[in-house]
Amino acid sequence: MTAGSRGDVAPYTGLGHALSRAGHDVTLVTHGRFERLVAGSGVRFRPLPLDPRAELESARGRSLHRSATGVGKLVRVVGMARALAGRMTDDMLAAARTSDVLLLAASTAPLGQALAEGLALPSIALPLQPLAPTREFGPPMLGVRSWGGLGNRLAGHGVNLAIERVFSAAVPEARARLGLSRRGATGTRRGRVLHGFSPLVVPRPRDWHPTLEVTGYWWPYDGAAQLPSALRDFLDAGPPPVYVGLGSATVPDPAGLSAEVVGALRRAGLRGVIQRGWGGLEASGDDVLTIDDVPHSALFPRIAAVVHHCGAGTTAAGLRAGVPAVPVPVQFDEGFWAARLVALGVAPRAVPLRKLTAEALTAAVRQATGDPSYARRARALADELRAEDGAAPVLDAVNRLAG
């Protein structure tokens, strides 16, 4: 069970495929617009009622652009999500009633854990980000800032309380429907948490409880990934281009941002593949091509560098492909992942969206593509990541619960 953007869904399609191949009957429960992601994977699909893109494009969603700080945006998005969370209860409960084990993304965990308790089902939390408080770094949802050891832990607890507030109305109502007290016992441990990122990218914090594990990445199911013929022709017609995409991020001025991006690529003397995404980026010309969603696993290995918003899924896809990155973080945990790419030596610097100009992006792209050290480190890290099997610990945990 997961909710959110494409990046909050795609990794679980590959994990579900691995579980299905091992003999488990798997259903992905998420927004209806993502049903096509499981086509051919052996994973069943059950839709949730919300359309996240429509919500982001609404007046309430556009209000997120008015917040310049991580805290400000978190407050706004919590309020927005809180108004919507209860609409998922009926569908999540119906799916849970036909399940033996609930696997829960961070976006659904508070409500899913209440349903699991009420139905006496085991559950496993499967976050894509390191959300548990630690002294080693500040909460990723607030970007890259560190408040020192104690401050980081306190900030982490604060962010988690804010996330739980999203479900502060939905969880008590669900518990009551299932014959439980409206409030669960405080301080109870919620079992194993298996994180879907690599310890090579974010080492497991030393102060985490033993039940908090880092498995490695869960790669999206791509089937026989194919690129559209127009994109294949463009790639074949010249040197590897630079990919630019902001995924599910929306932006206040798509035309203005597109012009800055194209200007930067042309100043750098590079071709570009621009992903339209939810932000509506678009450009035309012999040296640029605008595309819709395509499998990252098929496109990124043919790219000179990946300019992206640093969502957890796109960050992982770029690392898997072994190509340099230019991070353009927009909000929430994207600043955290951007800092990790720089620290790993696969990106020269971050260019936050609010500070993006053609000049700044030109300099970063030139460095990423012109200095061979970034490509060397990216290839070496990709080789190490491909040796991991992030799905294996989850399969083991599910086998133990199902057995």
Coordinates of C-alpha atoms in Angstrom, one line a residue:
M1 CA 0.0 0.0 0.0
T2 CA 1.5 3.3 -1.1
A3 CA 0.3 6.8 -1.9
G4 CA 1.9 9.9 -3.5
S5 CA 3.7 10.5 -6.8
R6 CA 5.1 8.1 -9.3
G7 CA 8.4 7.9 -7.4
D8 CA 6.4 6.7 -4.3
V9 CA 4.9 3.8 -6.4
A10 CA 7.4 2.6 -9.0
P11 CA 9.9 0.9 -6.6
Y12 CA 7.2 -1.3 -5.2
T13 CA 6.3 -2.6 -8.7
G14 CA 9.7 -4.3 -8.9
L15 CA 9.5 -5.5 -5.3
G16 CA 6.1 -6.9 -5.9
H17 CA 7.3 -8.6 -9.1
A18 CA 10.1 -10.3 -7.1
L19 CA 7.6 -11.5 -4.5
S20 CA 5.2 -12.7 -7.2
R21 CA 8.0 -14.7 -8.8
A22 CA 8.7 -16.3 -5.5
G23 CA 5.2 -17.6 -5.4
H24 CA 3.3 -14.9 -3.4
D25 CA 0.0 -13.4 -4.5
V26 CA 0.8 -9.7 -4.5
T27 CA -1.6 -6.7 -5.0
L28 CA -0.4 -3.1 -5.3
V29 CA -2.8 -0.7 -3.7
T30 CA -2.3 2.8 -4.9
H31 CA -3.8 5.6 -7.0
G32 CA -5.5 4.5 -10.2
R33 CA -3.3 6.6 -12.5
F34 CA -0.4 4.2 -11.8
E35 CA -2.1 0.9 -12.8
R36 CA -0.1 0.7 -16.0
L37 CA 3.1 0.4 -14.0
V38 CA 2.3 -3.1 -13.0
A39 CA 1.3 -4.3 -16.5
G40 CA 2.9 -7.7 -17.2
S41 CA 4.6 -7.9 -13.7
G42 CA 2.4 -10.5 -12.2
V43 CA 1.2 -8.0 -9.6
R44 CA -2.5 -7.3 -9.2
F45 CA -3.8 -3.8 -8.8
R46 CA -6.3 -2.1 -6.6
P47 CA -6.9 1.6 -7.0
L48 CA -7.2 4.2 -4.4
P49 CA -9.6 7.1 -5.0
L50 CA -7.3 10.1 -5.1
D51 CA -5.4 11.5 -8.1
P52 CA -2.2 13.1 -6.8
R53 CA -1.5 15.1 -9.9
A54 CA -5.0 16.7 -9.8
E55 CA -4.4 17.6 -6.2
L56 CA -1.1 19.2 -6.9
E57 CA -2.5 21.2 -9.8
S58 CA -5.5 22.4 -7.6
A59 CA -5.4 25.8 -5.9
R60 CA -4.5 24.1 -2.7
G61 CA -1.6 22.2 -4.3
R62 CA -0.3 25.4 -6.0
S63 CA -0.1 27.1 -2.6
L64 CA 2.9 24.9 -1.9
H65 CA 4.9 27.2 -4.1
R66 CA 4.5 30.0 -1.6
S67 CA 6.6 28.3 1.0
A68 CA 10.4 28.9 0.6
T69 CA 11.5 26.7 3.6
G70 CA 11.3 23.0 4.2
V71 CA 9.4 23.6 7.4
G72 CA 6.9 25.9 5.6
K73 CA 6.2 23.4 2.9
L74 CA 5.9 20.6 5.3
V75 CA 3.3 22.5 7.3
R76 CA 1.3 23.2 4.1
V77 CA 1.6 19.6 2.7
V78 CA 0.5 18.1 6.0
G79 CA -2.6 20.3 6.0
M80 CA -3.3 19.3 2.4
A81 CA -2.8 15.6 3.0
R82 CA -4.8 15.6 6.3
A83 CA -7.8 16.8 4.4
L84 CA -7.5 13.9 1.9
A85 CA -6.3 11.0 4.1
G86 CA -9.7 9.8 5.2
R87 CA -10.8 9.2 1.6
M88 CA -8.4 6.3 1.4
T89 CA -9.7 4.3 4.4
D90 CA -12.5 2.4 2.7
D91 CA -10.4 1.1 -0.1
M92 CA -7.4 0.3 2.1
L93 CA -9.6 -1.5 4.5
A94 CA -11.3 -3.6 1.7
A95 CA -7.8 -4.5 0.4
A96 CA -6.6 -5.4 3.8
R97 CA -9.5 -7.7 4.5
T98 CA -8.4 -10.0 1.6
S99 CA -4.7 -10.0 2.6
D100 CA -2.4 -12.1 4.9
V101 CA 0.4 -9.5 5.3
L102 CA 0.4 -5.7 4.8
L103 CA 3.5 -4.1 3.3
L104 CA 3.3 -0.4 3.9
A105 CA 5.0 2.6 2.4
A106 CA 5.7 5.5 4.7
S107 CA 2.9 7.5 3.1
T108 CA 0.3 4.9 4.2
A109 CA 2.0 3.3 7.3
P110 CA 0.1 5.1 10.1
L111 CA -3.3 4.1 8.7
G112 CA -2.2 0.7 7.4
Q113 CA -0.8 -0.2 10.8
A114 CA -4.1 0.6 12.4
L115 CA -5.9 -1.6 9.9
A116 CA -3.4 -4.4 10.5
E117 CA -3.9 -4.2 14.3
G118 CA -7.7 -4.2 13.9
L119 CA -7.7 -7.2 11.5
A120 CA -4.9 -9.1 13.5
L121 CA -2.6 -9.0 10.4
P122 CA 1.2 -8.8 10.4
S123 CA 2.6 -5.7 8.7
I124 CA 6.0 -4.5 7.6
A125 CA 6.9 -0.8 7.0
L126 CA 8.9 -0.2 3.7
P127 CA 10.0 3.4 3.5
L128 CA 12.1 4.8 0.7
Q129 CA 13.8 7.4 2.9
P130 CA 15.5 7.3 6.3
L131 CA 12.7 8.7 8.4
A132 CA 13.6 7.3 11.8
P133 CA 15.4 10.0 14.0
T134 CA 19.1 9.8 14.2
R135 CA 21.9 11.9 15.6
E136 CA 23.9 11.5 12.3
F137 CA 21.9 13.8 10.1
G138 CA 18.8 16.0 10.2
P139 CA 15.5 14.7 9.0
P140 CA 15.6 14.4 5.2
M141 CA 12.1 15.9 4.8
L142 CA 13.6 19.2 5.9
G143 CA 16.4 19.1 3.4
V144 CA 20.1 19.0 4.3
R145 CA 20.5 21.1 7.4
S146 CA 22.0 19.6 10.6
W147 CA 21.2 20.8 14.1
G148 CA 23.9 18.7 15.8
G149 CA 23.4 15.3 17.3
L150 CA 20.6 16.0 19.8
G151 CA 19.0 18.6 17.6
N152 CA 18.8 16.2 14.7
R153 CA 17.0 13.6 16.8
L154 CA 14.6 16.1 18.2
A155 CA 13.9 17.4 14.7
G156 CA 13.4 13.9 13.4
H157 CA 10.8 13.2 16.1
G158 CA 9.1 16.5 15.2
V159 CA 8.9 15.6 11.5
N160 CA 7.4 12.2 12.3
L161 CA 4.8 13.8 14.6
A162 CA 3.9 16.1 11.7
I163 CA 3.5 13.1 9.3
E164 CA 1.4 11.3 11.8
R165 CA -0.8 14.4 12.1
V166 CA -1.8 13.7 8.5
F167 CA -3.8 10.7 9.8
S168 CA -4.9 12.2 13.1
A169 CA -8.5 12.1 12.1
A170 CA -8.4 9.0 9.8
V171 CA -6.6 6.6 12.2
P172 CA -9.0 7.0 15.2
E173 CA -12.0 6.6 13.0
A174 CA -10.5 3.5 11.4
R175 CA -9.6 2.0 14.8
A176 CA -13.1 2.6 16.1
R177 CA -14.6 0.9 13.0
L178 CA -12.5 -2.1 13.8
G179 CA -13.5 -2.3 17.4
L180 CA -10.3 -0.9 18.8
S181 CA -9.9 2.1 21.2
R182 CA -9.6 5.3 19.2
R183 CA -6.1 5.8 20.5
G184 CA -3.4 3.2 20.3
A185 CA -1.0 2.5 23.2
T186 CA 1.9 5.0 23.1
G187 CA 5.5 3.9 23.0
T188 CA 4.8 0.5 21.4
R189 CA 7.3 -0.9 18.9
R190 CA 5.8 -1.4 15.4
G191 CA 8.0 -4.2 14.2
R192 CA 10.6 -4.4 11.5
V193 CA 11.2 -1.5 9.1
L194 CA 13.0 -2.4 5.9
H195 CA 14.3 0.7 4.0
G196 CA 14.5 0.6 0.2
F197 CA 17.7 2.4 -0.4
S198 CA 21.3 1.3 -0.5
P199 CA 23.7 1.5 2.4
L200 CA 26.3 2.5 -0.1
V201 CA 24.3 5.7 -0.7
V202 CA 23.1 6.3 2.9
P203 CA 25.0 4.2 5.5
R204 CA 22.7 2.8 8.2
P205 CA 22.9 5.2 11.2
R206 CA 24.7 3.6 14.1
D207 CA 22.1 4.8 16.6
W208 CA 19.2 3.1 14.9
H209 CA 17.3 0.3 16.7
P210 CA 18.1 -3.2 15.3
T211 CA 14.6 -3.5 13.8
L212 CA 15.5 -0.7 11.4
E213 CA 17.2 -2.3 8.4
V214 CA 18.6 -1.0 5.1
T215 CA 18.1 -3.6 2.3
G216 CA 19.3 -2.0 -0.9
Y217 CA 17.2 -0.5 -3.7
W218 CA 14.0 -2.0 -5.1
W219 CA 14.2 -1.3 -8.8
P220 CA 11.0 -0.6 -10.7
Y221 CA 9.5 -3.3 -12.9
D222 CA 10.2 -2.3 -16.5
G223 CA 9.4 -5.5 -18.3
A224 CA 11.0 -5.4 -21.7
A225 CA 11.7 -1.7 -21.5
Q226 CA 11.4 0.1 -24.9
L227 CA 12.0 3.7 -25.9
P228 CA 9.7 5.4 -28.3
S229 CA 11.0 5.5 -31.9
A230 CA 11.3 9.3 -32.0
L231 CA 13.5 9.2 -28.9
R232 CA 15.6 6.3 -30.3
D233 CA 16.1 8.3 -33.5
F234 CA 17.1 11.4 -31.5
L235 CA 19.6 9.5 -29.4
D236 CA 21.1 7.9 -32.5
A237 CA 21.5 11.2 -34.4
G238 CA 24.3 12.7 -32.3
P239 CA 26.3 12.5 -29.1
P240 CA 24.7 11.5 -25.8
P241 CA 22.4 14.3 -24.7
V242 CA 21.7 15.6 -21.2
Y243 CA 18.4 14.5 -19.6
V244 CA 16.4 17.2 -17.7
G245 CA 13.3 16.2 -15.7
L246 CA 11.6 17.2 -12.5
G247 CA 9.3 14.2 -12.3
S248 CA 6.1 14.9 -10.3
A249 CA 7.2 18.3 -9.1
T250 CA 5.0 21.2 -10.3
V251 CA 6.5 24.6 -11.0
P252 CA 4.9 28.1 -11.0
D253 CA 6.3 29.1 -14.5
P254 CA 6.9 26.1 -16.8
A255 CA 7.6 28.2 -19.9
G256 CA 10.2 30.4 -18.1
L257 CA 11.9 27.4 -16.5
S258 CA 12.0 25.6 -19.9
A259 CA 13.6 28.6 -21.5
E260 CA 16.3 28.7 -18.8
V261 CA 17.0 25.0 -19.2
V262 CA 17.3 25.1 -23.0
G263 CA 19.5 28.2 -22.7
A264 CA 21.8 26.4 -20.3
L265 CA 22.2 23.4 -22.6
R266 CA 22.9 25.5 -25.6
R267 CA 25.5 27.6 -23.8
A268 CA 27.2 24.3 -22.8
G269 CA 27.0 23.0 -26.4
L270 CA 25.0 20.0 -25.4
R271 CA 21.9 18.3 -26.8
G272 CA 19.0 17.8 -24.4
V273 CA 16.1 15.4 -23.7
I274 CA 13.4 17.2 -21.7
Q275 CA 10.9 15.2 -19.8
R276 CA 7.6 17.1 -19.7
G277 CA 6.6 15.7 -16.2
W278 CA 3.9 17.1 -14.0
G279 CA 5.6 20.5 -14.2
G280 CA 4.9 20.8 -18.0
L281 CA 8.4 21.5 -19.2
E282 CA 8.6 21.7 -23.0
A283 CA 11.2 22.7 -25.6
S284 CA 11.7 22.2 -29.4
G285 CA 14.5 22.4 -31.8
D286 CA 17.0 20.2 -33.6
D287 CA 19.1 19.9 -30.4
V288 CA 16.3 19.2 -27.9
L289 CA 13.5 16.7 -27.7
T290 CA 10.5 16.8 -25.3
I291 CA 9.3 13.4 -24.0
D292 CA 6.7 12.0 -21.7
D293 CA 7.4 9.2 -19.2
V294 CA 9.8 6.6 -20.4
P295 CA 11.6 3.8 -18.5
H296 CA 14.6 5.3 -16.8
S297 CA 16.4 2.0 -17.0
A298 CA 16.3 2.2 -20.8
L299 CA 17.1 5.9 -21.3
F300 CA 19.6 6.9 -18.6
P301 CA 22.5 4.6 -19.7
R302 CA 22.4 6.5 -23.1
I303 CA 22.6 10.0 -21.4
A304 CA 25.7 12.1 -20.7
A305 CA 24.3 13.5 -17.4
V306 CA 21.0 13.5 -15.6
V307 CA 19.6 16.8 -14.4
H308 CA 16.8 16.0 -12.0
H309 CA 14.8 17.0 -8.9
C310 CA 16.3 14.3 -6.7
G311 CA 13.2 12.4 -5.8
A312 CA 14.3 9.1 -4.2
G313 CA 13.3 7.1 -7.2
T314 CA 15.0 9.2 -9.9
T315 CA 18.1 9.5 -7.7
A316 CA 18.3 5.7 -7.5
A317 CA 17.7 5.4 -11.3
G318 CA 20.5 7.8 -12.1
L319 CA 22.9 5.9 -9.7
R320 CA 21.9 2.6 -11.3
A321 CA 22.7 3.9 -14.8
G322 CA 26.2 5.0 -13.7
V323 CA 25.9 8.6 -15.1
P324 CA 26.8 11.9 -13.5
A325 CA 24.1 14.0 -12.0
V326 CA 23.2 17.7 -11.6
P327 CA 20.7 17.9 -8.7
V328 CA 17.9 20.4 -8.9
P329 CA 16.1 19.8 -5.6
V330 CA 12.6 21.3 -5.3
Q331 CA 11.3 20.3 -1.9
F332 CA 11.3 18.0 1.1
D333 CA 13.8 15.1 1.0
E334 CA 15.2 16.1 -2.4
G335 CA 17.8 18.4 -0.8
F336 CA 19.0 15.4 1.3
W337 CA 19.4 13.2 -1.8
A338 CA 21.1 16.0 -3.7
A339 CA 23.6 16.4 -0.9
R340 CA 24.3 12.6 -1.0
L341 CA 25.0 12.7 -4.7
V342 CA 27.5 15.5 -4.2
A343 CA 29.1 13.7 -1.3
L344 CA 29.4 10.5 -3.3
G345 CA 31.3 12.3 -6.0
V346 CA 28.8 11.7 -8.8
A347 CA 27.5 15.4 -9.0
P348 CA 29.5 18.6 -8.9
R349 CA 27.0 20.7 -6.9
A350 CA 23.3 21.2 -6.4
V351 CA 21.4 23.9 -8.2
P352 CA 18.1 24.3 -6.2
L353 CA 15.1 25.1 -8.3
R354 CA 14.6 28.5 -6.6
K355 CA 18.1 29.5 -7.6
L356 CA 18.2 28.0 -11.0
T357 CA 19.3 30.3 -13.8
A358 CA 20.7 29.5 -17.2
E359 CA 24.2 30.6 -16.0
A360 CA 24.1 28.4 -12.9
L361 CA 22.9 25.4 -14.7
T362 CA 25.4 25.9 -17.6
A363 CA 28.3 25.8 -15.2
A364 CA 27.0 22.7 -13.4
V365 CA 26.3 20.8 -16.5
R366 CA 29.6 21.7 -18.1
Q367 CA 31.4 20.4 -15.0
A368 CA 29.4 17.2 -14.7
T369 CA 30.0 16.3 -18.4
G370 CA 33.5 17.8 -18.8
D371 CA 35.2 16.4 -15.7
P372 CA 35.7 12.6 -16.2
S373 CA 36.0 12.0 -12.5
Y374 CA 32.2 12.2 -12.1
A375 CA 31.5 9.6 -14.7
R376 CA 34.2 7.3 -13.3
R377 CA 32.8 7.5 -9.8
A378 CA 29.2 7.0 -11.1
R379 CA 30.2 3.9 -13.0
A380 CA 32.0 2.4 -10.1
L381 CA 29.1 3.0 -7.7
A382 CA 26.7 1.6 -10.3
D383 CA 28.7 -1.6 -10.4
E384 CA 28.4 -1.9 -6.6
L385 CA 24.7 -1.2 -6.6
R386 CA 24.0 -3.9 -9.2
A387 CA 25.6 -6.5 -6.9
E388 CA 23.0 -5.8 -4.2
D389 CA 19.7 -7.6 -3.9
G390 CA 17.3 -5.3 -2.0
A391 CA 14.3 -7.5 -2.5
A392 CA 15.9 -10.5 -0.8
P393 CA 15.5 -9.3 2.8
V394 CA 11.8 -8.3 2.1
L395 CA 11.1 -11.8 0.7
D396 CA 12.7 -13.4 3.7
A397 CA 10.6 -11.3 6.1
V398 CA 7.4 -12.0 4.2
N399 CA 8.2 -15.8 4.1
R400 CA 8.6 -15.8 7.8
L401 CA 5.3 -14.0 8.4
A402 CA 3.4 -16.0 5.8
G403 CA 4.8 -19.3 6.9

